[in-house]
Coordinates of C-alpha atoms and ligand atoms in Angstrom, one line a residue:
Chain A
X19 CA -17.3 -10.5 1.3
X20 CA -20.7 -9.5 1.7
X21 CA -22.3 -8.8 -2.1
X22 CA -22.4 -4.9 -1.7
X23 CA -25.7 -3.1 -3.3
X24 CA -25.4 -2.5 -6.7
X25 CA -24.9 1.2 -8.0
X26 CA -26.1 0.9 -12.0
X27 CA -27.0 -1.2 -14.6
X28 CA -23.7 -3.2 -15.2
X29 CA -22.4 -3.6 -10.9
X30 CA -26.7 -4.9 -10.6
X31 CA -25.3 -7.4 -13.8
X32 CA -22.1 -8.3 -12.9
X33 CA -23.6 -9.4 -9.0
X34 CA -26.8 -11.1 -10.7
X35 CA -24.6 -13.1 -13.0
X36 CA -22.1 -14.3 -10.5
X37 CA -24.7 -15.0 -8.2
X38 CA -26.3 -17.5 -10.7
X39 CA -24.6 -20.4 -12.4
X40 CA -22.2 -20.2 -16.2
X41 CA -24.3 -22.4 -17.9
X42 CA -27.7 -20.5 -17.5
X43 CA -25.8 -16.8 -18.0
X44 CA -25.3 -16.8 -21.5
X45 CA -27.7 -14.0 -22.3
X46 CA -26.9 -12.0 -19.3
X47 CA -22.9 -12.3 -20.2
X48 CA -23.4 -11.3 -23.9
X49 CA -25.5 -7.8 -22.4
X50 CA -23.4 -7.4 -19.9
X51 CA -20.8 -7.2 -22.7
X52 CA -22.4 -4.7 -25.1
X53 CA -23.3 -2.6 -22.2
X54 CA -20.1 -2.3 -20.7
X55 CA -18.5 -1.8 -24.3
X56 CA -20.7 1.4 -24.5
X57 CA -20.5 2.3 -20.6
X58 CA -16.8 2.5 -21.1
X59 CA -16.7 5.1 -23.9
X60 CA -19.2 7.0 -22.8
X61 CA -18.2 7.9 -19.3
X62 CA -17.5 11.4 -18.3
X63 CA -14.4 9.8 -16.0
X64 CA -14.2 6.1 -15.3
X65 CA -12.1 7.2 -11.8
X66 CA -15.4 8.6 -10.6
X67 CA -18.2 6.4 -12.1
X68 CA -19.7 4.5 -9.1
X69 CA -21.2 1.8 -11.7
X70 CA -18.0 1.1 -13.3
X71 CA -15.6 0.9 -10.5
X72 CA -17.9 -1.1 -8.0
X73 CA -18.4 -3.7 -11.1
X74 CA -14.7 -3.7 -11.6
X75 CA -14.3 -3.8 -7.6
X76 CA -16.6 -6.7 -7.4
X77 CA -14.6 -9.0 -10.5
X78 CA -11.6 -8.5 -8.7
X79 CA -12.8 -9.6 -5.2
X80 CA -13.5 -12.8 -6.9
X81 CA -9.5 -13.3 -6.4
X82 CA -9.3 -12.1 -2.9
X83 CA -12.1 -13.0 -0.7
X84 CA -14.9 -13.7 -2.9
X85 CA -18.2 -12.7 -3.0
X86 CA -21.0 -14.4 -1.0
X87 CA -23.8 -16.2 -3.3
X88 CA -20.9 -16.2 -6.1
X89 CA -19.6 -19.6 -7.2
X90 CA -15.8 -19.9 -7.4
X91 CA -15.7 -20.9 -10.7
X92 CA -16.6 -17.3 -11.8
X93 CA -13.0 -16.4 -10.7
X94 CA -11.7 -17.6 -14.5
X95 CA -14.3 -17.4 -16.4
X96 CA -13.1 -16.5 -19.6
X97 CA -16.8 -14.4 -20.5
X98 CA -16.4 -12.7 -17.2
X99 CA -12.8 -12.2 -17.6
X100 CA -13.2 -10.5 -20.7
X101 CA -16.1 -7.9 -19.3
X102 CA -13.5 -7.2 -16.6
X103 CA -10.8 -6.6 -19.5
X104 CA -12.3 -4.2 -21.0
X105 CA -12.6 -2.1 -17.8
X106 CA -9.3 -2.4 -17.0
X107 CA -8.2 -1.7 -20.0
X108 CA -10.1 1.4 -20.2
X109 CA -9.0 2.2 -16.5
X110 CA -5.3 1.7 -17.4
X111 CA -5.9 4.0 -20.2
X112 CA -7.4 7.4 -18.3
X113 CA -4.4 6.4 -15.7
X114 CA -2.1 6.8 -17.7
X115 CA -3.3 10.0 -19.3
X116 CA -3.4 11.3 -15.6
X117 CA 0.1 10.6 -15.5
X118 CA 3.0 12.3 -16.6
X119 CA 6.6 10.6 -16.1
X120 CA 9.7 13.4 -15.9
X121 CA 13.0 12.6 -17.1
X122 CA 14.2 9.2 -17.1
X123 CA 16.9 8.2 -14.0
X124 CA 19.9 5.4 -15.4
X125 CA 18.3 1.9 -14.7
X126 CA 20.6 2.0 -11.0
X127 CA 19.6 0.7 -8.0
X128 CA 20.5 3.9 -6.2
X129 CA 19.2 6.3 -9.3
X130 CA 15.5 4.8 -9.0
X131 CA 15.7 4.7 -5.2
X132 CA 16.6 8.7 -5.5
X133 CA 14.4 9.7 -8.1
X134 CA 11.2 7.8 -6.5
X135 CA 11.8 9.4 -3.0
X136 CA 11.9 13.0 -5.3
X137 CA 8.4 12.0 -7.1
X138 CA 6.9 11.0 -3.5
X139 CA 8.6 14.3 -2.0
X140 CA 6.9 16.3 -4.0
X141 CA 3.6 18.3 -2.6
X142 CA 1.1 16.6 -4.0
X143 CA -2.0 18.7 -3.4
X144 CA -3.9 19.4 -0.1
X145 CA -2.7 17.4 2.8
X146 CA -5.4 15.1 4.7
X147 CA -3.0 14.1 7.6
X148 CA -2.1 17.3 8.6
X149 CA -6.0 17.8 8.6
X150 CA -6.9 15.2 10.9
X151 CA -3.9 15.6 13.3
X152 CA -5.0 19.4 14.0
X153 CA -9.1 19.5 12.7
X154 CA -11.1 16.6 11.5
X155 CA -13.8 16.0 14.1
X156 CA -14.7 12.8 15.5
X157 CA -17.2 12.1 13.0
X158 CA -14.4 12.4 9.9
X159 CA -11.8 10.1 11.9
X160 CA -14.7 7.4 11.2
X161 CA -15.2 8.6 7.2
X162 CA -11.4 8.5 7.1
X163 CA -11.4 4.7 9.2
X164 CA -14.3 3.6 6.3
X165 CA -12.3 5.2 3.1
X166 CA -9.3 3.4 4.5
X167 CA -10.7 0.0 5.4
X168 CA -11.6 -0.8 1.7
X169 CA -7.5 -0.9 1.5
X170 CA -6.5 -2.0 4.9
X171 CA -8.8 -4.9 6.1
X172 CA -6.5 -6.5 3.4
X173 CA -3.3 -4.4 3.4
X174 CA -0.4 -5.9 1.4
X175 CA -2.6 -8.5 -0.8
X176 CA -2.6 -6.6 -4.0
X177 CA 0.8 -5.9 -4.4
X178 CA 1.7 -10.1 -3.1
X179 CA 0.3 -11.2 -6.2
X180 CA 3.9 -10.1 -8.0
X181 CA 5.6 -12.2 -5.9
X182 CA 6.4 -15.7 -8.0
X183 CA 7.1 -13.1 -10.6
X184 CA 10.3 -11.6 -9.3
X185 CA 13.5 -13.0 -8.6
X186 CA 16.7 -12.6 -7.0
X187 CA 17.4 -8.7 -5.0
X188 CA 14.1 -7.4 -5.6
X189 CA 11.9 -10.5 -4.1
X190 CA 13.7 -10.6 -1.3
X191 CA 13.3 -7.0 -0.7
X192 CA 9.2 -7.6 -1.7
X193 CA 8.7 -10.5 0.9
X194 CA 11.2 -8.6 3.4
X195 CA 8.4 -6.0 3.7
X196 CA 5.4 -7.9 3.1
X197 CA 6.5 -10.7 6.4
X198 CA 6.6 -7.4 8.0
X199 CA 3.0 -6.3 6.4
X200 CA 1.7 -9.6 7.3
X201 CA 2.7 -9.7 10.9
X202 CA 6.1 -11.8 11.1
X203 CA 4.2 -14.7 12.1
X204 CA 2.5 -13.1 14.8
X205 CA -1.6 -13.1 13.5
X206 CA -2.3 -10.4 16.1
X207 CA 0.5 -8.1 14.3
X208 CA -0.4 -7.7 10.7
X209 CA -1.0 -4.6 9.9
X210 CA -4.7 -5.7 8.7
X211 CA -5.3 -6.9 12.2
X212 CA -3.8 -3.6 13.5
X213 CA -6.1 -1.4 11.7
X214 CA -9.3 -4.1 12.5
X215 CA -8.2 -2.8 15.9
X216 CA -8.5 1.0 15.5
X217 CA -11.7 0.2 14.0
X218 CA -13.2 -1.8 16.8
X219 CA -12.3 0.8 18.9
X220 CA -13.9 3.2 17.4
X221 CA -16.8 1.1 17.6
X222 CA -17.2 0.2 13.8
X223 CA -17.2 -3.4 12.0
X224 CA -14.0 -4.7 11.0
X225 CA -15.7 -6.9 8.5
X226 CA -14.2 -6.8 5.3
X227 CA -16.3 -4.8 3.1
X228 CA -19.2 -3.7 6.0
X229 CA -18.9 0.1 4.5
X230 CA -18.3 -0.8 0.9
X231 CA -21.5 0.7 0.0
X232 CA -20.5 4.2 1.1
X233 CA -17.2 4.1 -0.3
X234 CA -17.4 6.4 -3.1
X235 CA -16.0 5.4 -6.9
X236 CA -12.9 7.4 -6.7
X237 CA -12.0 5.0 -3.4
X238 CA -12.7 1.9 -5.1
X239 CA -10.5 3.2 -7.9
X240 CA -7.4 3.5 -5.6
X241 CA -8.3 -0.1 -5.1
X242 CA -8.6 -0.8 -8.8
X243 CA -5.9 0.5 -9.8
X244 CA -3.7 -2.3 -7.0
X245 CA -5.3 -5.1 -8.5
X246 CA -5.0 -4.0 -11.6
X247 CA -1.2 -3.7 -11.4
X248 CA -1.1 -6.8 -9.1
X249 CA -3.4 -9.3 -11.5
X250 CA -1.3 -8.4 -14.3
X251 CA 2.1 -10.1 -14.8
X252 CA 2.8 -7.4 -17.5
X253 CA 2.5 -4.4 -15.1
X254 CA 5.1 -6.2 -12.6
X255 CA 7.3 -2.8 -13.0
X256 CA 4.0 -0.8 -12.0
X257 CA 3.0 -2.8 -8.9
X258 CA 6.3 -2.8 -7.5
X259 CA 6.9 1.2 -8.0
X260 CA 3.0 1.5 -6.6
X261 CA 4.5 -0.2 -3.4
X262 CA 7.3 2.0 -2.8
X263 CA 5.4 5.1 -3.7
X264 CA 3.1 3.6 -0.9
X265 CA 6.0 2.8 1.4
X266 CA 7.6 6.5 0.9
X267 CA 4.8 8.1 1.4
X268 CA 4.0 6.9 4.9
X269 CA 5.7 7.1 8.0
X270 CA 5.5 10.7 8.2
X271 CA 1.4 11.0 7.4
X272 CA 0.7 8.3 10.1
X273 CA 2.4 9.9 12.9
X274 CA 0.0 12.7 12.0
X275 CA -2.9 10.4 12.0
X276 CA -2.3 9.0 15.0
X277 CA -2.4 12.4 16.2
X278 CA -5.6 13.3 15.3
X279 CA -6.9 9.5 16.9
X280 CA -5.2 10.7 20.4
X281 CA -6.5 14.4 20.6
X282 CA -9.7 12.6 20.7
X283 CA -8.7 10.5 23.8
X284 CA -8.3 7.2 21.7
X285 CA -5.6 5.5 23.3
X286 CA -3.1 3.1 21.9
X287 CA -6.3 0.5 20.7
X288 CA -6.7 3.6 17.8
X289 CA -3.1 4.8 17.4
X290 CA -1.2 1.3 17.5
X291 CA -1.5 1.3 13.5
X292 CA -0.3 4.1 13.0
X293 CA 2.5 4.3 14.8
X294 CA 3.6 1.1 13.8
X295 CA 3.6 2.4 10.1
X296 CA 6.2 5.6 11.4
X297 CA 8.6 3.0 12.4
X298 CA 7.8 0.5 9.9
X299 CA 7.7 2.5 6.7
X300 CA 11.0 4.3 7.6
X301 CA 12.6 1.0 7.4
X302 CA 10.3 -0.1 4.4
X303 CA 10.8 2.6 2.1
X304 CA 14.2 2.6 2.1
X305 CA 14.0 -1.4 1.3
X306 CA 11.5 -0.9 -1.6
X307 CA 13.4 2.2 -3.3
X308 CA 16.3 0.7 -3.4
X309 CA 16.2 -3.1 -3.4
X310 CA 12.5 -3.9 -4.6
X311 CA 12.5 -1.0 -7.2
X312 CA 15.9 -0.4 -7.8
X313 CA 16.9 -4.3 -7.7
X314 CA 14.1 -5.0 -10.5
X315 CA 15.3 -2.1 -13.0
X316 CA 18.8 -3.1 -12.6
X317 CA 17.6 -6.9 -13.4
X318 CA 15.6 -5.8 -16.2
X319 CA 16.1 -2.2 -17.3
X320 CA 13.4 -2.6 -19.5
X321 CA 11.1 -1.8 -16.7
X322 CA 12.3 1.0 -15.7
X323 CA 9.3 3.3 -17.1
X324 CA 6.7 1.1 -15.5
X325 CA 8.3 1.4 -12.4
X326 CA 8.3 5.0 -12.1
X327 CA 4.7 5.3 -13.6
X328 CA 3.1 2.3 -11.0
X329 CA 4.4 4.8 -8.2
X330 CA 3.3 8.5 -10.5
X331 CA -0.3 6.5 -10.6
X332 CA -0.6 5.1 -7.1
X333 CA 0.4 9.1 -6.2
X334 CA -2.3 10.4 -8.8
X335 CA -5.2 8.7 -7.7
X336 CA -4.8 8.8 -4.0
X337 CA -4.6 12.6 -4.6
X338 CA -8.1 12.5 -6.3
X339 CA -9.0 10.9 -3.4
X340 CA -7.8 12.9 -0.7
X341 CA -9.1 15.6 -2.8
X342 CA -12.9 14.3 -3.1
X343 CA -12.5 13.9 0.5
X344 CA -11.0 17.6 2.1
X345 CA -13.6 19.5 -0.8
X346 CA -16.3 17.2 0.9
X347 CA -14.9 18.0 4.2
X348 CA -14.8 22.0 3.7
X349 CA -17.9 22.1 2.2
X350 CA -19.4 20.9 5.8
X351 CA -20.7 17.4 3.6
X352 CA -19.6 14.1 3.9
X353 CA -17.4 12.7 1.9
X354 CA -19.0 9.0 1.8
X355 CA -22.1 7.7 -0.3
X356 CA -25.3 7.9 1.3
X357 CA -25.6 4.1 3.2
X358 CA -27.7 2.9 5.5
X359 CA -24.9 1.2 6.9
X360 CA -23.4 4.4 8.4
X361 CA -26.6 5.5 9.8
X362 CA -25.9 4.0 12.9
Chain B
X13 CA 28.7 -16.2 18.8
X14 CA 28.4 -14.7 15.3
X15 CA 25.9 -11.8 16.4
X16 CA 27.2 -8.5 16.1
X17 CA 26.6 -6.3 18.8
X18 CA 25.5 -2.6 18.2
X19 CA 25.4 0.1 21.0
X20 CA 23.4 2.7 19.7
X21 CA 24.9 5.5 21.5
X22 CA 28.0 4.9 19.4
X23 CA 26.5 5.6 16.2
X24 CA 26.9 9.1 15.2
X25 CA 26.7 10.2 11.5
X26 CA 28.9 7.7 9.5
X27 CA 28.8 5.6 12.8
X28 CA 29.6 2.0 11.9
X29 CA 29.1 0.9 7.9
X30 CA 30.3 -2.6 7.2
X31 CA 32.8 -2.9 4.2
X32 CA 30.7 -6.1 2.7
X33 CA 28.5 -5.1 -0.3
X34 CA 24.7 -5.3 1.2
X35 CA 21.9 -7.1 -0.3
X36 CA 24.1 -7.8 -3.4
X37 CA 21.6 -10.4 -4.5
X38 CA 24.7 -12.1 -6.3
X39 CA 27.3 -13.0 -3.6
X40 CA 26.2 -16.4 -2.0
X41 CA 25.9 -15.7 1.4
X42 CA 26.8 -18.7 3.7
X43 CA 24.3 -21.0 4.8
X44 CA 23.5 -21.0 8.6
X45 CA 21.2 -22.2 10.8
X46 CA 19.4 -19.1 12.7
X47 CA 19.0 -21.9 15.6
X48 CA 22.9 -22.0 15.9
X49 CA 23.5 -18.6 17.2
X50 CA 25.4 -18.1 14.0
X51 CA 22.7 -16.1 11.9
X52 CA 23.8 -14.0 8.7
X53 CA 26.6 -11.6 9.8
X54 CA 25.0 -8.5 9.6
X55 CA 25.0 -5.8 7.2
X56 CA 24.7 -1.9 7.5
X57 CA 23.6 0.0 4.3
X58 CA 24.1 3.1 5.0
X59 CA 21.8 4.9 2.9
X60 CA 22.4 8.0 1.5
X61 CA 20.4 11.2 2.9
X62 CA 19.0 8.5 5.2
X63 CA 19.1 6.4 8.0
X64 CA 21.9 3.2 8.8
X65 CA 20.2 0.0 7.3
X66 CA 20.7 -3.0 9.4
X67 CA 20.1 -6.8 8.2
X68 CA 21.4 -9.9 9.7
X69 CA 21.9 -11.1 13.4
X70 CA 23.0 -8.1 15.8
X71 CA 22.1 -7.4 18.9
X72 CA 20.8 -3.7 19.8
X73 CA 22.0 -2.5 23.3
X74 CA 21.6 0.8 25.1
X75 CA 25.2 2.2 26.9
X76 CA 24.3 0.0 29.7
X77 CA 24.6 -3.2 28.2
X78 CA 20.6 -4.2 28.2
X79 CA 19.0 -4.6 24.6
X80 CA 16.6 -1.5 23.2
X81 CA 12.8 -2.1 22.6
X82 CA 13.0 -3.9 18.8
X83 CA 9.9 -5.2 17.1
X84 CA 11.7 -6.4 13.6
X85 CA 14.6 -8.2 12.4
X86 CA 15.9 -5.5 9.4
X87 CA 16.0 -1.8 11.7
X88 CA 16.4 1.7 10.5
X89 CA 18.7 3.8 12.9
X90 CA 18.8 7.7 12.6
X91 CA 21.7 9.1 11.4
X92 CA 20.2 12.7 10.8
X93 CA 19.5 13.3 14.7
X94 CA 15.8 14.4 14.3
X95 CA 13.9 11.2 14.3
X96 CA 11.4 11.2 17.8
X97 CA 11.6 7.1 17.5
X98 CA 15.6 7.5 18.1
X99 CA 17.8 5.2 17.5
X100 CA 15.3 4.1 15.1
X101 CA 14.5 6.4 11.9
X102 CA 11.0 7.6 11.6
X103 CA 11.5 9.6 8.0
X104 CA 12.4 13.1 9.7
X105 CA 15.3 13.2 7.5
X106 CA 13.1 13.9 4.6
X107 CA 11.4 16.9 6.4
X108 CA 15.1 18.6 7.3
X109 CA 16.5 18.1 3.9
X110 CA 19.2 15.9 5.6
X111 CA 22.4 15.1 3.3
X112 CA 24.7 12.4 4.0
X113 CA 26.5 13.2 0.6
X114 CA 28.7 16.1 -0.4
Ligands
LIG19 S1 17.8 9.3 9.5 FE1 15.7 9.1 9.3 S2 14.9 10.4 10.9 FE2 17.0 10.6 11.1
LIG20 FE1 1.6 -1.7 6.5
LIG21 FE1 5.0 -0.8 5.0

C-alpha cells in the first residue's frame, strides 16, 4: 500500500519510523512511545481520532499488504509492536464499554445461531441501504464505494487470520465461507475482485488504499477493530462472532445497494457485488451462526461471551459509521476527509 | 452415481430433510474421490425459521430435467416462499418473520 499522508503527530511517527531502518530509530521509538502513552488517555474518543486510528491502521497493514518505503522487518518489531499494543489495548477498551451483552444463550450450536440472528435483527439505528436504494445521489454512491473499499479491496483477510486457530465443525464452517469469499478458485470471482469491479466502473481506482486519506477515523476504526480481533489468538471467540454478525447482516442491505447502483443506469459491472452477496450471505450466515459460531462455543463454551460481544462490536462500530455518514449526508456535507485525491 | 438429485419444484416447506446428522464434525464421513462421481452424499440442514441447507454432491434440476443456474457447491433453498432468488434463499425469511417451528 501506498504510505497514506499523515493526520498528527504519532501516524507522521509511526510512517517516518517505518520508513527508516531499527537500528537508527531508537530515539524516534522511545517518543513515539511516551507520546502515544499520553495520546491514548487523553483522547476525547479513540473511535474518532484520525491520529490514533490511521497510526493503528498503518501497524496493522504491515501484516497485510505492507506499506511502501517500510522494511518488512518492522512487521515484528517488538518496539513497534508494543506502540501498537497500547492502541489496541486502549481501542479494545472504549469497545467494549460501547458494548452491552444481554442475557447469556446455553453454549448450543443452535442457541448461539438463534440468539446472533436476534442481535443482528435488531434495528440498529438509521439505515444507509435503504438510503442509497431510494436517495443517495451519484456523488454519495462514490463516498459510499471509498468508505467501503478500505474493507473490501481486501474482504475476508481479517477474519482468515483465525484460521490455524480453530479446529474441527467450526473451521470447516470458517474456510467453507471464506473459499467462497475468496472466489472458489476462480481469481476473477472473489469478492475483492468483484467490488474492484464496481469501482472501475464507476471510474475510481481499485488500488488498495488510493482513498485512504479521505477515509475518516471512525472508518479505519471498523477496520481496526478486524485486525484487532483477527491478530489476536485470544479474541478467536470475537473474530468469529464479528464474521457472522457480518454474514447476517448482509444479503438483505446489498440487494438494496445494488438498487441504488442500477437507478443510476450502472449495469451489472456495478451491481455484480452486490448481488452476489444476496445469494451468498443467505447461504453464509446460516453456515457461520450455526457451525462457525455455534460449532466453536459447543467446542469450547468458554467462549461463548466473546462470541457474542465480536458480533455486539462489529454491529456497534459500523453503526457509528453509518451514522457519521447519513448526519454528513443530511447535512448536505460530505461525509469523507478533505483529499486531494477525490478532487478529481 | 452417488449424486443425489434434487428437483426444486418438489421442495415445499419440510420438502426433503435427510435423516443423517449434518456437519456433525464428529462422525467420520467416508473418504471419496470428488473425481469418482461418488462425492460426499449430500446433506440437507434444514434450518430452523430458515432456508433447506444443502452440502455434498447433488445435482439441482428444474421439473424438466435440465440443471438450474448454481454458482456454489453448499446452496440455500427457500422454504419460506418469499425469496426473489427462488429456489435459492436470499434472507426474506427474516423480513416476514417466517417460522418453521411451532
Ligand atoms: S427461506 Fe430464506 S428467503 Fe425463503
Ligand atoms: Fe463477501
Ligand atoms: Fe459472505
Amino acid at each position: 500500500m501506498k504510505q497514506p499522508s499523515p493526520r498528527g503527530d504519532i501516524s507522521a511517527l509511526v510512517l517516518a519510523v517505518i520508513s527508516g531502518t531499527a537500528e537508527s530509530q531508537q530515539e524516534p521509538l522511545a517518543r513515539l512511545d511516551r507520546l502515544v502513552e499520553s495520546a491514548v488517555a487523553a483522547t476525547a474518543d479513540i473511535l474518532h481520532d484520525d491520529d490514533l486510528q490511521l497510526a493503528l491502521f498503518c501497524q496493522y497493514e504491515l501484516h497485510y499488504s505492507g506499506i511502501d518505503e517500510a522494511g518488512d522487518d518492522w512487521e515484528w518489531n517488538p518496539d513497534l509492536l508494543r506502540v501498537r499494543h497500547r492502541i489496541e489495548a486502549a481501542l479494545e477498551a472504549r469497545v467494549r464499554d460501547e458494548v452491552v451483552l444481554g442475557s447469556l444463550p446455553e453454549a448450543t450450536s443452535e442457541a448461539v445461531c438463534q440468539e446472533l440472528f436476534r442481535m443482528t435483527g435488531e434495528d440498529s439505528g438509521p439505515s444507509m441501504s435503504r438510503f442509497v436504494a431510494k436517495s443517495a445521489t451519484e456523488e454519495q454512491l462514490r463516498e459510499f464505494l471509498v468508505h467501503k473499499s478500505i474493507y473490501q479491496l481486501k474482504e475476508a483477510d481479517p477474519h482468515t487470520w483465525v484460521i490455524p486457530r480453530l479446529a474441527g465443525r467450526s473451521k470447516a464452517a470458517m474456510v467453507e465461507i471464506q473459499a467462497d469469499e475468496y472466489g472458489n478458485g476462480l481469481p476473477a470471482r472473489m469478492h475483492s475482485a468483484l467490488f474492484a469491479r464496481t469501482m472501475r466502473s464507476l471510474g475510481m481506482d481499485d488500488t488498495y488504499g488510493a482513498y485512504l486519506d479521505a477515509a475518516p477515523a471512525i472508518t479505519l476504526a471498523v477496520n481496526n477493530l478486524m485486525s484487532l480481533f483477527g491478530l489476536n489468538r485470544r479474541l478467536r471467540g470475537a473474530v468469529v462472532g464479528h464474521l457472522a454478525a457480518y454474514e447476517m447482516t448482509s444479503s438483505q442491505p446489498n440487494r438494496l445497494y445494488s438498487r441504488g447502483f442500477k437507478r443510476h443506469g450502472y449495469g451489472e459491472d456495478a451491481t455484480e457485488y452486490f448481488d452476489e452477496h444476496v445469494e451468498a450471505d443467505a447461504v453464509h450466515e446460516q453456515i457461520a451462526g450455526r457451525d462457525m459460531a455455534g460449532g466453536l462455543v459447543e467446542s469450547d463454551p468458554r467462549l461463548l461471551q466473546d462470541v457474542l460481544f465480536g458480533a455486539a462490536a462489529g454491529l456497534a462500530v459500523d453503526t457509528l459509521m453509518t451514522v457519521h455518514i447519513m448526519e454528513a449526508w443530511e447535512s448536505g456535507r460530505s461525509s469523507l476527509r478533505p483529499s486531494e485525491s477525490m478532487a478529481s | 452415481m452417488g449424486v443425489g438429485t434434487l428437483v426444486a419444484a418438489s421442495l415445499g416447506i419440510d420438502g426433503l430433510v435427510s435423516d443423517e446428522s449434518p456437519s456433525d464434525g464428529a462422525d467420520p464421513a467416508p473418504m471419496r474421490s470428488l473425481n469418482s462421481g461418488e462425492g460426499a452424499p449430500a446433506s440437507v440442514v434444514a434450518c430452523p425459521n430458515g432456508p433447506l441447507l444443502i452440502r455434498g454432491d447433488f445435482e439441482l434440476v428444474g421439473p424438466d430435467g435440465e440443471e438450474l443456474p448454481r454458482t456454489r457447491r453448499t446452496v440455500a433453498l427457500c422454504r419460506c416462499g418469499a425469496s426473489v432468488l427462488k429456489p435459492y434463499c436470499d434472507g426474506s425469511h427474516k423480513l416476514i418473520g417466517f417460522r418453521s417451528e411451532p
